[in-house]
PDB file of C-alpha atoms in Angstrom:
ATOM      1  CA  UNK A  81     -53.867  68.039 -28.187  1.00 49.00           C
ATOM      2  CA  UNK A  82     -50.245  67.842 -27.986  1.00 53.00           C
ATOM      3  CA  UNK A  83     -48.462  67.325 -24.561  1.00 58.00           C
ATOM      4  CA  UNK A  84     -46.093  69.985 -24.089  1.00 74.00           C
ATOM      5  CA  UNK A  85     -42.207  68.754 -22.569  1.00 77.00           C
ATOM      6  CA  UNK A  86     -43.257  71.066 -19.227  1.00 77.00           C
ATOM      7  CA  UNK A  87     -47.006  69.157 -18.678  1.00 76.00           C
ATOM      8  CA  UNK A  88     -45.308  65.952 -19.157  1.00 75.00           C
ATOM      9  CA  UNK A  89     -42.480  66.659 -16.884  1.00 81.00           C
ATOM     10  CA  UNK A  90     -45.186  67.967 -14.292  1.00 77.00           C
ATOM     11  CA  UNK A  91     -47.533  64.527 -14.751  1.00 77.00           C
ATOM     12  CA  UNK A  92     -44.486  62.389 -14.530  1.00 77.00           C
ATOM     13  CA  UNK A  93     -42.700  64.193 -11.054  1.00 83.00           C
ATOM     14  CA  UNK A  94     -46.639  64.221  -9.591  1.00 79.00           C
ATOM     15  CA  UNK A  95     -47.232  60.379 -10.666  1.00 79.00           C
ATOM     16  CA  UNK A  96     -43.468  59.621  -9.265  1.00 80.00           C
ATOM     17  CA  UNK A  97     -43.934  61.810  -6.031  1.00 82.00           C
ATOM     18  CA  UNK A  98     -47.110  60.169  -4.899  1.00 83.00           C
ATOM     19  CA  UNK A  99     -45.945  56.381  -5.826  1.00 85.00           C
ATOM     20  CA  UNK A 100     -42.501  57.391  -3.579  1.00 84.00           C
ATOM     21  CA  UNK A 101     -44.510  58.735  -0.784  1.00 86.00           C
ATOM     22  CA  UNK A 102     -47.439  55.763  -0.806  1.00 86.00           C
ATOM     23  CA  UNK A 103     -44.068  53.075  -0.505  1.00 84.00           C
ATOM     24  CA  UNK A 104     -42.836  55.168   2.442  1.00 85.00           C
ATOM     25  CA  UNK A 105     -46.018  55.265   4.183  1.00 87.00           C
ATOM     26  CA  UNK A 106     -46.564  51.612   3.604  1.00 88.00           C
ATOM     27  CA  UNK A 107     -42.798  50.355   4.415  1.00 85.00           C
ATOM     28  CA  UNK A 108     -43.409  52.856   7.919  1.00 86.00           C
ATOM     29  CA  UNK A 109     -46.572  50.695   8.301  1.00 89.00           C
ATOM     30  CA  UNK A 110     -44.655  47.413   7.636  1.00 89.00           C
ATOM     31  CA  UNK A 111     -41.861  48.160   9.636  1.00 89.00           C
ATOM     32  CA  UNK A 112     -43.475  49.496  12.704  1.00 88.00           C
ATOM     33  CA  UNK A 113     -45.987  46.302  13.214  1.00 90.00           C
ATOM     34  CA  UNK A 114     -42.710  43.918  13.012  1.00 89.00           C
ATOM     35  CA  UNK A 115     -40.997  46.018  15.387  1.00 88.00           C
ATOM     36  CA  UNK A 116     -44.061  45.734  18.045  1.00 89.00           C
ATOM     37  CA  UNK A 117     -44.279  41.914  17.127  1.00 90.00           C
ATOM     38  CA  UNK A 118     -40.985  41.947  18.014  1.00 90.00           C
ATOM     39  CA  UNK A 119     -40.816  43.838  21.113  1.00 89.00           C
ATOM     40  CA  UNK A 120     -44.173  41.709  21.701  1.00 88.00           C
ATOM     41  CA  UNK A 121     -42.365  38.689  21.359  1.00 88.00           C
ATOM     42  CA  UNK A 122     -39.375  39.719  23.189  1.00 88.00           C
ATOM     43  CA  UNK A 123     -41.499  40.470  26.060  1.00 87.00           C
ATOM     44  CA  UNK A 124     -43.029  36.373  26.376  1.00 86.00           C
ATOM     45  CA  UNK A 125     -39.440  35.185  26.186  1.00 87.00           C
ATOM     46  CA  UNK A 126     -38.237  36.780  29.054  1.00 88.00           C
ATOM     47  CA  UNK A 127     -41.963  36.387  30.990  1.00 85.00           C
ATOM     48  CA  UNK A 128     -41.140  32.919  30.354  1.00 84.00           C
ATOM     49  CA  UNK A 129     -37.246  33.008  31.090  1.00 88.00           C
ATOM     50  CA  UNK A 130     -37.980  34.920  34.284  1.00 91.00           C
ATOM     51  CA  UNK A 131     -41.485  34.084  35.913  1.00 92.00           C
ATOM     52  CA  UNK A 132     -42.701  31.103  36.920  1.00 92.00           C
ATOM     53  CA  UNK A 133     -45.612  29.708  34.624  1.00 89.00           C
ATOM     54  CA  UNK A 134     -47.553  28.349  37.600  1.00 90.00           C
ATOM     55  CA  UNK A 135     -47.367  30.816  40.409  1.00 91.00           C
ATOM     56  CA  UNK A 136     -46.290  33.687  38.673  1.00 89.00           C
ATOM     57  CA  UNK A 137     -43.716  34.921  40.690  1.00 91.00           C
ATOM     58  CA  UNK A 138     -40.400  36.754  38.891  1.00 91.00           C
ATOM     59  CA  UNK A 139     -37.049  35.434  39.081  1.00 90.00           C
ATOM     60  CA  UNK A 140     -36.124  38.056  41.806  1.00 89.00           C
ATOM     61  CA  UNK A 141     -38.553  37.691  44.053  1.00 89.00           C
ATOM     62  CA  UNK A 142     -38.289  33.796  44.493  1.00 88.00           C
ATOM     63  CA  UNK A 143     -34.183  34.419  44.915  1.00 87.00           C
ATOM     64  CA  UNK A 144     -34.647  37.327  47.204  1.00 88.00           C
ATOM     65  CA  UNK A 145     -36.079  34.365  49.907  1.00 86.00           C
ATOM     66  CA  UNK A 146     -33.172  32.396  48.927  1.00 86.00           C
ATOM     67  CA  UNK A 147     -35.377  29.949  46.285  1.00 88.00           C
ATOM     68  CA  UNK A 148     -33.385  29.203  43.348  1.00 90.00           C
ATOM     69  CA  UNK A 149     -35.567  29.578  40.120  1.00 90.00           C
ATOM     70  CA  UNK A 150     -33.994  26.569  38.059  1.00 90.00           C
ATOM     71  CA  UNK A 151     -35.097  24.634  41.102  1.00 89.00           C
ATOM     72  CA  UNK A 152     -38.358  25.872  41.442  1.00 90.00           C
ATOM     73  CA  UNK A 153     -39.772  25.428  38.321  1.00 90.00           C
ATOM     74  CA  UNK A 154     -38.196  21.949  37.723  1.00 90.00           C
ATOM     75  CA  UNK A 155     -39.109  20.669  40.904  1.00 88.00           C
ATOM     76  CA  UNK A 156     -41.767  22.666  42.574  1.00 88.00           C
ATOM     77  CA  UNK A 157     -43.571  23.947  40.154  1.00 90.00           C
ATOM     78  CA  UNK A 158     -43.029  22.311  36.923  1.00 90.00           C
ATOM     79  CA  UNK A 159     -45.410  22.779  34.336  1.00 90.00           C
ATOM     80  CA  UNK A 160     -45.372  19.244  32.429  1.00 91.00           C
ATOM     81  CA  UNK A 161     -46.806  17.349  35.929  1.00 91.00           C
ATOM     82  CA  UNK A 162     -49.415  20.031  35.962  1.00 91.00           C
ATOM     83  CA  UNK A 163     -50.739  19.262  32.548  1.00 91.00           C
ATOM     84  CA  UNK A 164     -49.952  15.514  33.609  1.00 92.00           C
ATOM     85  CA  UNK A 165     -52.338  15.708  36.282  1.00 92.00           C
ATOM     86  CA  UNK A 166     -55.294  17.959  34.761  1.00 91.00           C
ATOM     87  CA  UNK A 167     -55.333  15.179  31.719  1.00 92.00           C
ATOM     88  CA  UNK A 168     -55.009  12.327  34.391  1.00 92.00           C
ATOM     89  CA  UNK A 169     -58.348  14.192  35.923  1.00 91.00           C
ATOM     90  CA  UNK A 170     -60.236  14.365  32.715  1.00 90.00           C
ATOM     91  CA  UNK A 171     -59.504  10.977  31.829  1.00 90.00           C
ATOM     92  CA  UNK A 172     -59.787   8.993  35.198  1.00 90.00           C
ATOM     93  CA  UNK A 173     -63.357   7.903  35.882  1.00 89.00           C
ATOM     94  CA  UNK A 174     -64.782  10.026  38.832  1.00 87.00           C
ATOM     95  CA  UNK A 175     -65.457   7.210  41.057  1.00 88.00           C
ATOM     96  CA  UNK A 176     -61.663   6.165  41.436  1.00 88.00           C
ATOM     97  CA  UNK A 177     -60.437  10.257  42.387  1.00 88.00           C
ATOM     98  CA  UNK A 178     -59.569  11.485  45.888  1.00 90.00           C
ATOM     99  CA  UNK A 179     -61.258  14.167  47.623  1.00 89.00           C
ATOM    100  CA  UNK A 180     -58.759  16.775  46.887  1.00 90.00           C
ATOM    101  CA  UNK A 181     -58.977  15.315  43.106  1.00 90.00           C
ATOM    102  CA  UNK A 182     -62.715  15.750  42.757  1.00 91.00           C
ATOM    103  CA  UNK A 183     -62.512  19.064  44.344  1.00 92.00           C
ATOM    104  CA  UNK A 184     -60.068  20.068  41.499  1.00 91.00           C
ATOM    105  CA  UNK A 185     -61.795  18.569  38.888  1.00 91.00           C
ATOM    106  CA  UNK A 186     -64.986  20.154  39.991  1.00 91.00           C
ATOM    107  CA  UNK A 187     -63.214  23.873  39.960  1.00 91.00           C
ATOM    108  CA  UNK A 188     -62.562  22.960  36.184  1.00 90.00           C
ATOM    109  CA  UNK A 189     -65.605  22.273  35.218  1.00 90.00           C
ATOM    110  CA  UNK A 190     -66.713  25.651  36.825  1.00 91.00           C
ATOM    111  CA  UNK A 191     -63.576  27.033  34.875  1.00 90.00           C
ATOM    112  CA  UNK A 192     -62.104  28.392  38.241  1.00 90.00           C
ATOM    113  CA  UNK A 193     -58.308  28.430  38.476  1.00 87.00           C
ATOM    114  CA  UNK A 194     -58.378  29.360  42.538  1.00 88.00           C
ATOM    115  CA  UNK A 195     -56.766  26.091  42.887  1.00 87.00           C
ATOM    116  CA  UNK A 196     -53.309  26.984  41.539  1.00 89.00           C
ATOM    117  CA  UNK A 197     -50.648  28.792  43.577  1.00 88.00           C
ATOM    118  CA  UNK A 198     -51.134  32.002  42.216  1.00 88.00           C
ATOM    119  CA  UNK A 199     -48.254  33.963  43.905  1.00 87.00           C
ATOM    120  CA  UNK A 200     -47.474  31.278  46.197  1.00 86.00           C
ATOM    121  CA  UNK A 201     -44.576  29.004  46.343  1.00 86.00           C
ATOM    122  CA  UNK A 202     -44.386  25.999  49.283  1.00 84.00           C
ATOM    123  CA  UNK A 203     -40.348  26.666  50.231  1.00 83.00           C
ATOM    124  CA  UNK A 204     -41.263  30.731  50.850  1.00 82.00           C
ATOM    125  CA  UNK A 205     -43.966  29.835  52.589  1.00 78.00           C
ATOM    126  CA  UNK A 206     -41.501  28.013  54.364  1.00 73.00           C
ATOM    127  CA  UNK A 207     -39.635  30.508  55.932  1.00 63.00           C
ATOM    128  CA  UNK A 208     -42.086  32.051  57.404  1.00 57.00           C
ATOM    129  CA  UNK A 209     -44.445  28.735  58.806  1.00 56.00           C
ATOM    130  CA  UNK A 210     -41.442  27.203  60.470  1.00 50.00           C
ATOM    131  CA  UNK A 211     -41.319  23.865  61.912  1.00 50.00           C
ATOM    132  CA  UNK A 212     -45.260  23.508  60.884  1.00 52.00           C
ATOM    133  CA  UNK A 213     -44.404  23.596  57.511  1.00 51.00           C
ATOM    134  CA  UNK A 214     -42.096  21.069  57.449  1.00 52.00           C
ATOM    135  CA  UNK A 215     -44.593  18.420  59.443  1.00 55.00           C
ATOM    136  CA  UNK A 216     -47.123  19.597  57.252  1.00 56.00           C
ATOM    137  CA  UNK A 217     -44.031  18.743  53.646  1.00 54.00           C
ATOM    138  CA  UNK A 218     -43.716  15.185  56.122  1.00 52.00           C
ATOM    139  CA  UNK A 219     -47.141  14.248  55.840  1.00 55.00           C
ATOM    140  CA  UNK A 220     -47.373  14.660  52.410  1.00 53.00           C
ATOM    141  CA  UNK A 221     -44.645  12.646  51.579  1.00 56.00           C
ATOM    142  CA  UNK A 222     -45.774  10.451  53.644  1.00 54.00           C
ATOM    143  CA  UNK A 223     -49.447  10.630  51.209  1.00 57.00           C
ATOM    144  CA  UNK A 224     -47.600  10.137  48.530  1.00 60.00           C
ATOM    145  CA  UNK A 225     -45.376   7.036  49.492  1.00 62.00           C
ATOM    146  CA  UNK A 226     -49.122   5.401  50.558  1.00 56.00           C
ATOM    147  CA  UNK A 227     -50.793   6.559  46.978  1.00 64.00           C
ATOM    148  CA  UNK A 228     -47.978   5.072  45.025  1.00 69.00           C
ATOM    149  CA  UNK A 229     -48.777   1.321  46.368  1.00 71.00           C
ATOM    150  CA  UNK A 230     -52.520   1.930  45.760  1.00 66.00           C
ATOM    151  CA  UNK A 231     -52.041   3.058  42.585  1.00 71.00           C
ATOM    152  CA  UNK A 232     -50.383  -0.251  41.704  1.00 75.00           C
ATOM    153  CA  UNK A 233     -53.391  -2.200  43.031  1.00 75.00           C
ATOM    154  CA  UNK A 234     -55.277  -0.176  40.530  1.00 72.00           C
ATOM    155  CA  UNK A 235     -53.394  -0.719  37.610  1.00 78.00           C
ATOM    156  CA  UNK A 236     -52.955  -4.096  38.813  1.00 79.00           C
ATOM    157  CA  UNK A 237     -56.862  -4.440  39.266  1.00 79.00           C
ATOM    158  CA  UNK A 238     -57.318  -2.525  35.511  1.00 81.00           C
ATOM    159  CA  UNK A 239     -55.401  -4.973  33.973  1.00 82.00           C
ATOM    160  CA  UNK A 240     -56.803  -7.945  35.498  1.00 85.00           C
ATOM    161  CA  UNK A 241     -60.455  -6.487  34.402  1.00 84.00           C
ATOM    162  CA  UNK A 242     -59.247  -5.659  30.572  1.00 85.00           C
ATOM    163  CA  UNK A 243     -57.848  -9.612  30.905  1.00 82.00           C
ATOM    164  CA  UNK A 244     -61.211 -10.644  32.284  1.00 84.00           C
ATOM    165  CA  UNK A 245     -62.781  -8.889  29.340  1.00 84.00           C
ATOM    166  CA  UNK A 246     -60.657 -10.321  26.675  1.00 85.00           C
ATOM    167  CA  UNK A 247     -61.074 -13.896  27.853  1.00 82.00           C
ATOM    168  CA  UNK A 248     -64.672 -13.338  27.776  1.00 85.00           C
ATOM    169  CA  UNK A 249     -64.622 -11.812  24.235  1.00 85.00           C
ATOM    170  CA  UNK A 250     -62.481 -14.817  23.146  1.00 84.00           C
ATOM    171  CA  UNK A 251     -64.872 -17.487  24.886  1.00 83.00           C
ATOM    172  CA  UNK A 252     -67.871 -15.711  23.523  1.00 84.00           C
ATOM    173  CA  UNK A 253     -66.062 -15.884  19.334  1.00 84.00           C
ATOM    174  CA  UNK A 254     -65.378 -19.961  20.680  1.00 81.00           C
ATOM    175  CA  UNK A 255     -68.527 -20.561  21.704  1.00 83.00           C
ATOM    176  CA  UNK A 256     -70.137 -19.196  18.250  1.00 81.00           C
ATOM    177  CA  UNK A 257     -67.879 -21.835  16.263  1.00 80.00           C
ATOM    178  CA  UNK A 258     -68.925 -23.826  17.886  1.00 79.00           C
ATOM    179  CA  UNK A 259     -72.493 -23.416  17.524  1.00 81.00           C
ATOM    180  CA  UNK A 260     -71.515 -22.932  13.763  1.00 79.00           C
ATOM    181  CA  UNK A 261     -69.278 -26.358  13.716  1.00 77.00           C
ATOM    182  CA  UNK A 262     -72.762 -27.767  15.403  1.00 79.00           C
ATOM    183  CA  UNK A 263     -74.956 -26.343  12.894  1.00 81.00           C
ATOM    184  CA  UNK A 264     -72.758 -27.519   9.689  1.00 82.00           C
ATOM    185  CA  UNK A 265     -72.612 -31.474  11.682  1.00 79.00           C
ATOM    186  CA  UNK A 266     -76.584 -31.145  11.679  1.00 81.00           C
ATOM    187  CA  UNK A 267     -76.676 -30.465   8.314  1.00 81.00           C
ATOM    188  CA  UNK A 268     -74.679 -33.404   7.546  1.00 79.00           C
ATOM    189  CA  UNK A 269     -76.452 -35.593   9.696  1.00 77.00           C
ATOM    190  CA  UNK A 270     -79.510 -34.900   7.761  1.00 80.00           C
ATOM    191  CA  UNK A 271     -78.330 -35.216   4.814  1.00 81.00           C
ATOM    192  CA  UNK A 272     -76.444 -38.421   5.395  1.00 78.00           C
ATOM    193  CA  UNK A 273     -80.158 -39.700   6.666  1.00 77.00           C
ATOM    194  CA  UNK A 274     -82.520 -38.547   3.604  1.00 78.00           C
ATOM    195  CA  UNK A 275     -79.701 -40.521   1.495  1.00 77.00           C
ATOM    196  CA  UNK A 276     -79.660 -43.566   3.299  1.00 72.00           C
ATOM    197  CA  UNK A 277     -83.493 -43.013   3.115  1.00 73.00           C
ATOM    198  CA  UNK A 278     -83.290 -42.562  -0.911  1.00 73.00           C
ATOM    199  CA  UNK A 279     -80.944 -45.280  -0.711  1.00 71.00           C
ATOM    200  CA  UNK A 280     -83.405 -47.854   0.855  1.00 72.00           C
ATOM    201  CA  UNK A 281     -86.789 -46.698  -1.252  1.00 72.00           C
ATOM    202  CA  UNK A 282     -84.245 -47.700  -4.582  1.00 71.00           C
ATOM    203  CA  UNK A 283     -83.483 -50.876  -3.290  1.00 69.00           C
ATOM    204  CA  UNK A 284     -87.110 -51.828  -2.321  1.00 70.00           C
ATOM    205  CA  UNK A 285     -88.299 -50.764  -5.692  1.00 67.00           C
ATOM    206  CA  UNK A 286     -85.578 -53.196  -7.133  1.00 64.00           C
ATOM    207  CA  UNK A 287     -87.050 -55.759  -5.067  1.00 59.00           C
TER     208      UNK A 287
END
């Protein structure tokens, strides 16, 4: 049958009418999920411009008690020496941790995060514990400056034990040569010995 000018004209506005309205609908679908990735996004960068990663407390309400948060999450509560320390736990053996250090190590392995400052921060706490809370910011130091010496007798101690070990690797690899020097000077003692004696049966046959 032939296609009459007005059913064409009617299949080719339908065809071009649906096509026009599946783009929108897709290009609305496109567009709205990059706008909430977007907004999504948006929203980390300033969590992470504005709250503290460890404690979680906002950028207002540490400077409302006077804390500057540059300060406070370079110094106090700086993420870096946190991951330091949790990959210091899981590598150290057990036997050579601290009591706080085992107790931290054992609320990992129970995946319980009590032990970080959640909503906490040591200079508000500050303000409100007084002169206690500076003795108690004394004897920690004072931890500290006595840790630091016996961690260099540890190191000093792991070295000496990874030297021990070496020198007893290398005296072991000496001590097979020479077993292997003695075995080849056996060999040619023998064989020196059955030619001297082939040597002496030819000359008594000679004789």
């Amino acid at each position: 049958p032939s296609l009459s000018s007005l059913r064409f004209t009617f299949d080719y506005m339908y065809n071009l009418s649906i096509i026009l309205i599946m783009a929108a609908i897709i290009s609305g679908i496109i567009i709205d999920t990059f706008a909430d990735l977007k907004d999504e996004q948006n929203s980390i960068e300033e969590a992470q411009q504005n709250n503290c990663f460890i404690c979680s407390l906002s950028r207002s309400e540490l400077e409302r008690k006077k804390v500057p948060f540059q300060a406070h999450i370079i110094q106090d509560h700086y993420m870096w020496a946190y991951a330091r320390f949790l990959l210091y736990l899981d590598q150290e053996d057990p036997s050579n941790l601290t009591g706080p250090e085992s107790f931290v190590k054992q609320k990992l392995k129970e995946n319980n995060s009590t032990f970080f400052p959640n909503r906490r921060c040591i200079k508000m706490e500050s303000g409100d514990s007084g002169e206690s809370h500076l003795e108690r910011v004394v004897r920690v130091r004072d931890m500290d400056d006595f840790r630091q010496p016996l961690n260099t007798i540890a190191e000093n101690a792991e070295v000496i034990k990874k030297a021990e070990v070496q020198f007893k690797m290398e005296l072991k690899e000496l001590r097979n040569a020479v077993l292997g020097f003695t075995q080849i000077l056996q060999k040619l003692s023998t064989m020196m010995a059955s030619q001297d004696d082939d040597d002496k049966k030819k000359k008594k046959k000679k004789k």
